[in-house]
Coordinates of C-alpha atoms in Angstrom, one line a residue:
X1 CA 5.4 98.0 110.5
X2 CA 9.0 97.6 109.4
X3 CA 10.4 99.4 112.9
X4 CA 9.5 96.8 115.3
X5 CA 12.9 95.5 117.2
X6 CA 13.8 91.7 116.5
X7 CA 13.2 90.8 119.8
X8 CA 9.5 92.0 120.0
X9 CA 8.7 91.5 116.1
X10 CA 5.7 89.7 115.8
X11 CA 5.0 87.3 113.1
X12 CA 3.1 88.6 110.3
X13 CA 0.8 85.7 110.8
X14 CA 0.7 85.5 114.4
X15 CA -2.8 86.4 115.7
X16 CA -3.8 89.5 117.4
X17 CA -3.3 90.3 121.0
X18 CA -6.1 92.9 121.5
X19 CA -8.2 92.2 124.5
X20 CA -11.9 94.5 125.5
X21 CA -9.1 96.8 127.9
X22 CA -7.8 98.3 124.9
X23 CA -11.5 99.8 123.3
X24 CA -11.3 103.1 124.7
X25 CA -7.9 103.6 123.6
X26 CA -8.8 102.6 120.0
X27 CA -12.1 104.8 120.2
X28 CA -9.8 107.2 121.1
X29 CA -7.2 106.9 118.4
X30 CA -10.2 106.2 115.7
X31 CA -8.4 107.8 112.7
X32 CA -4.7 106.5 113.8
X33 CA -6.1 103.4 113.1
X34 CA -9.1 104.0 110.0
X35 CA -6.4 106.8 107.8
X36 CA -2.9 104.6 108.1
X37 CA -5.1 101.6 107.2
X38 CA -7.1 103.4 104.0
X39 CA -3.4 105.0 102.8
X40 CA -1.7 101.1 102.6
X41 CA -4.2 99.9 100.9
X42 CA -4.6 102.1 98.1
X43 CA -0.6 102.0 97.9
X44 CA 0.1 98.5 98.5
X45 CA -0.5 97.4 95.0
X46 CA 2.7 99.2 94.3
X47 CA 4.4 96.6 96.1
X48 CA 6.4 93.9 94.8
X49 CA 4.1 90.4 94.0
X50 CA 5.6 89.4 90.7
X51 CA 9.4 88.4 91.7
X52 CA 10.2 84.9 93.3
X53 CA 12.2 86.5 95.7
X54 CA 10.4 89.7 96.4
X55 CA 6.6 87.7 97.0
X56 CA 7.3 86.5 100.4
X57 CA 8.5 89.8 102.2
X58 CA 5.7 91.6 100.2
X59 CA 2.5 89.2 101.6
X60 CA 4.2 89.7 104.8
X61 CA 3.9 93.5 104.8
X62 CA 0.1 93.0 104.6
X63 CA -0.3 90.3 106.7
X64 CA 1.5 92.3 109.5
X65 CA -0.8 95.5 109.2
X66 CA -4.1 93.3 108.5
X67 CA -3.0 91.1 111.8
X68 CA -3.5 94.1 113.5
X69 CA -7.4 94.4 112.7
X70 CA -8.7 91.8 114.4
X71 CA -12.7 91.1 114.3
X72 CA -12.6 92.7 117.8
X73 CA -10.8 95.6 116.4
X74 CA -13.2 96.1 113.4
X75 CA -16.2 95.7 115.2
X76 CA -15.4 98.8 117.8
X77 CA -14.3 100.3 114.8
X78 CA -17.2 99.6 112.9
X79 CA -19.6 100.7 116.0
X80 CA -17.8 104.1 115.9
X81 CA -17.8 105.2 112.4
X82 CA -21.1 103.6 112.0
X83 CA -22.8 105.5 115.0
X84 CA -23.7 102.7 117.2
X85 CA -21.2 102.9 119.7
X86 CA -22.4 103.6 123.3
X87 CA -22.3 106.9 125.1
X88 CA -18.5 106.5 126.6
X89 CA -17.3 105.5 123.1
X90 CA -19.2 108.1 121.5
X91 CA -17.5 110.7 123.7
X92 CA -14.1 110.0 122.8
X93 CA -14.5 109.7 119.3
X94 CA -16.3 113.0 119.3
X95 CA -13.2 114.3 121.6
X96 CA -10.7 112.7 119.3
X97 CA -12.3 114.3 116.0
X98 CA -12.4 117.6 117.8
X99 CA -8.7 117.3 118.6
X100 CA -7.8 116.6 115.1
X101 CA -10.0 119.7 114.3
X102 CA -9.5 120.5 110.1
X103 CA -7.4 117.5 110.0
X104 CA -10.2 115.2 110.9
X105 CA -11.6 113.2 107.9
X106 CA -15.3 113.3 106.8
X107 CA -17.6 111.8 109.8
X108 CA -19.2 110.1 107.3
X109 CA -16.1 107.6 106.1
X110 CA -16.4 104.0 106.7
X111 CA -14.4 101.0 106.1
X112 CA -16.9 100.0 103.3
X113 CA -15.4 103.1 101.6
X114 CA -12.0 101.5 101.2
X115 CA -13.4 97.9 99.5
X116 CA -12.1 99.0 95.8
X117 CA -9.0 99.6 96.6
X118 CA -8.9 96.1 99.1
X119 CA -10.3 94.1 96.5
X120 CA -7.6 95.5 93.9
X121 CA -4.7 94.5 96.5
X122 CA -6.4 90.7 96.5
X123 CA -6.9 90.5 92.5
X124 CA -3.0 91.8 92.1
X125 CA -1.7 89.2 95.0
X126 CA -3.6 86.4 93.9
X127 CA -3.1 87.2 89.9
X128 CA 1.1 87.3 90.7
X129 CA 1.1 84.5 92.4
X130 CA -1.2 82.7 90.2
X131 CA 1.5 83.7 87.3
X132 CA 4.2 82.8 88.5
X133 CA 2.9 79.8 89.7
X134 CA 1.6 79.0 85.9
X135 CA 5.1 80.0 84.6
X136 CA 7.1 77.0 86.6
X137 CA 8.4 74.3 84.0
X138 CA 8.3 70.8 85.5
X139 CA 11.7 70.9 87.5
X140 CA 10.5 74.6 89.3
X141 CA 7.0 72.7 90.4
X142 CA 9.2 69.5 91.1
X143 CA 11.8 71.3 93.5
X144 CA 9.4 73.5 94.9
X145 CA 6.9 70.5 96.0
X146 CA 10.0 68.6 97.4
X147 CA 11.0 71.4 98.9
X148 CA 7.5 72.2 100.7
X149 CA 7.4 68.3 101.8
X150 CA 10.8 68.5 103.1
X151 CA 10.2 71.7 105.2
X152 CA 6.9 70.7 106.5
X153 CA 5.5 73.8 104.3
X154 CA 3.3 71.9 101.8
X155 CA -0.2 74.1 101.0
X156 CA 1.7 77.0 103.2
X157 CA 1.4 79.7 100.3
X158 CA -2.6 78.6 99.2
X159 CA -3.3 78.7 103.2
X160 CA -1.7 82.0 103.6
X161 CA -3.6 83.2 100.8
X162 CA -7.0 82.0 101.5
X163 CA -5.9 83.3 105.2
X164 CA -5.7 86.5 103.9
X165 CA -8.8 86.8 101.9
X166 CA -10.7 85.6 105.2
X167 CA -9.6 89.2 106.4
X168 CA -10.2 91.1 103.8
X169 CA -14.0 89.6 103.6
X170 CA -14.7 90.8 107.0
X171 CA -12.8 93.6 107.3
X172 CA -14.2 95.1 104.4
X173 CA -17.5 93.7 104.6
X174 CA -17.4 91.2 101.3
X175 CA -19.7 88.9 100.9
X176 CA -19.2 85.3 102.0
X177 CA -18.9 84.1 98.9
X178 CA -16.4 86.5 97.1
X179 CA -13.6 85.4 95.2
X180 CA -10.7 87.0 94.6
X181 CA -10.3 84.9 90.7
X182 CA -12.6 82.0 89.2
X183 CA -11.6 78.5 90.5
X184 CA -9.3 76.5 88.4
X185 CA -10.8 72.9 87.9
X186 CA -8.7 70.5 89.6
X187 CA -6.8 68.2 88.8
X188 CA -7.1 64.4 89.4
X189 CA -5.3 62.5 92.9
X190 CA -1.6 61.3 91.7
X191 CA 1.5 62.3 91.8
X192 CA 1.0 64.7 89.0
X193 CA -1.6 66.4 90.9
X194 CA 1.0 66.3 94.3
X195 CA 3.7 67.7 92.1
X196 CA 1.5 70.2 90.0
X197 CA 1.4 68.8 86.8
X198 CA -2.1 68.1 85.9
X199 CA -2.5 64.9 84.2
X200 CA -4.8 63.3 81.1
X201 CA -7.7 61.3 81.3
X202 CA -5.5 58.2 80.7
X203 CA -4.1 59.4 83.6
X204 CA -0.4 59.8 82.3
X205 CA 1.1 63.4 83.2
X206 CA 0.8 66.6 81.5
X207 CA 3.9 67.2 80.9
X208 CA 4.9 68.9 77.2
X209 CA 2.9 71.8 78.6
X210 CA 5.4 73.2 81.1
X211 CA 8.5 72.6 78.9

């Protein structure tokens, strides 16, 4: 994903361009798309969520190869590996598994089989961020917010986020309703709530808490 030149880079966020012309070519790739997929996930834990710095090139690596399966992409993946696909598809997966011979993984593999280790990528982005987010004193949260408002970016990192657990639901076949870590109870409207800082009941802001 890193070996893309500049000029024809696409955004880690920017949606797929797979159109129904390229099915038989997937079909017939199956496991170029299924093995590469099932190996990042298991590793991509290892990579760097915890530092300020590191986070944003880090998402971006998984954004950029989830971008890639679509809901188009997953469903003719899904209709292959779970034997529903019609008779052309059929054929060329059956053609591409004989090609790959002893190097062909078990026909029985699904997607489903890779929801641990998808679920463990979620619950390690979402806890890092979540701590580092918990570890800003008030000036962090303060230049961070004004920094957001001033660069149009306000919510960007929550929306990313919940963007990304959208994926992961249906490419891994989650329930609707799963959540990466309990909901925090929010805060009241103010300007400690638009700055981060929680307030009291009084309504005065939470403030010894972050010093």
């Amino acid at each position: 994903v890193e070996y893309y030149p500049a000029y024809v880079k696409p955004k880690p966020t920017s949606p797929s361009t797979y159109s129904s012309q390229w099915e038989a070519y997937v079909v017939a790739n199956l496991n170029l798309y299924t093995v590469p997929l099932a190996i990042f996930l298991k590793r991509a834990r290892e990579l760097d969520f915890s530092s300020t710095n590191e986070y944003p090139r880090s998402l971006a690596l998984v954004q950029r190869v989830l971008r890639v399966f679509s809901k188009q992409v997953v469903t003719v993946l899904n209709s292959v590996l779970n034997r529903r696909a019609d008779a052309l598809s059929a054929s060329l997966a059956t053609m591409h598994r004989d090609n790959l011979k002893a190097f062909c993984p078990p026909s029985s593999w699904t997607l489903a089989d890779c929801q641990l280790d998808a679920t463990n990528l979620l619950e390690e982005v979402f806890s890092q961020y979540q701590k580092r987010k918990n570890e800003m004193d008030i000036f962090d949260r303060i230049d961070a917010r004004l920094n957001a408002l001033f660069s149009g970016k306000i919510g960007s990192d929550e929306t990313a986020l919940q963007s990304l657990l959208s994926q992961v639901r249906y490419l891994m076949h989650l329930p609707q309703d799963y959540q990466v870590l309990p909901e925090e109870p929010k805060s009241s409207r103010g300007w400690g709530s638009f700055l981060g800082l929680g307030s009291r009941k009084d309504g005065s802001l939470l403030v010894e808490n972050l010093l």
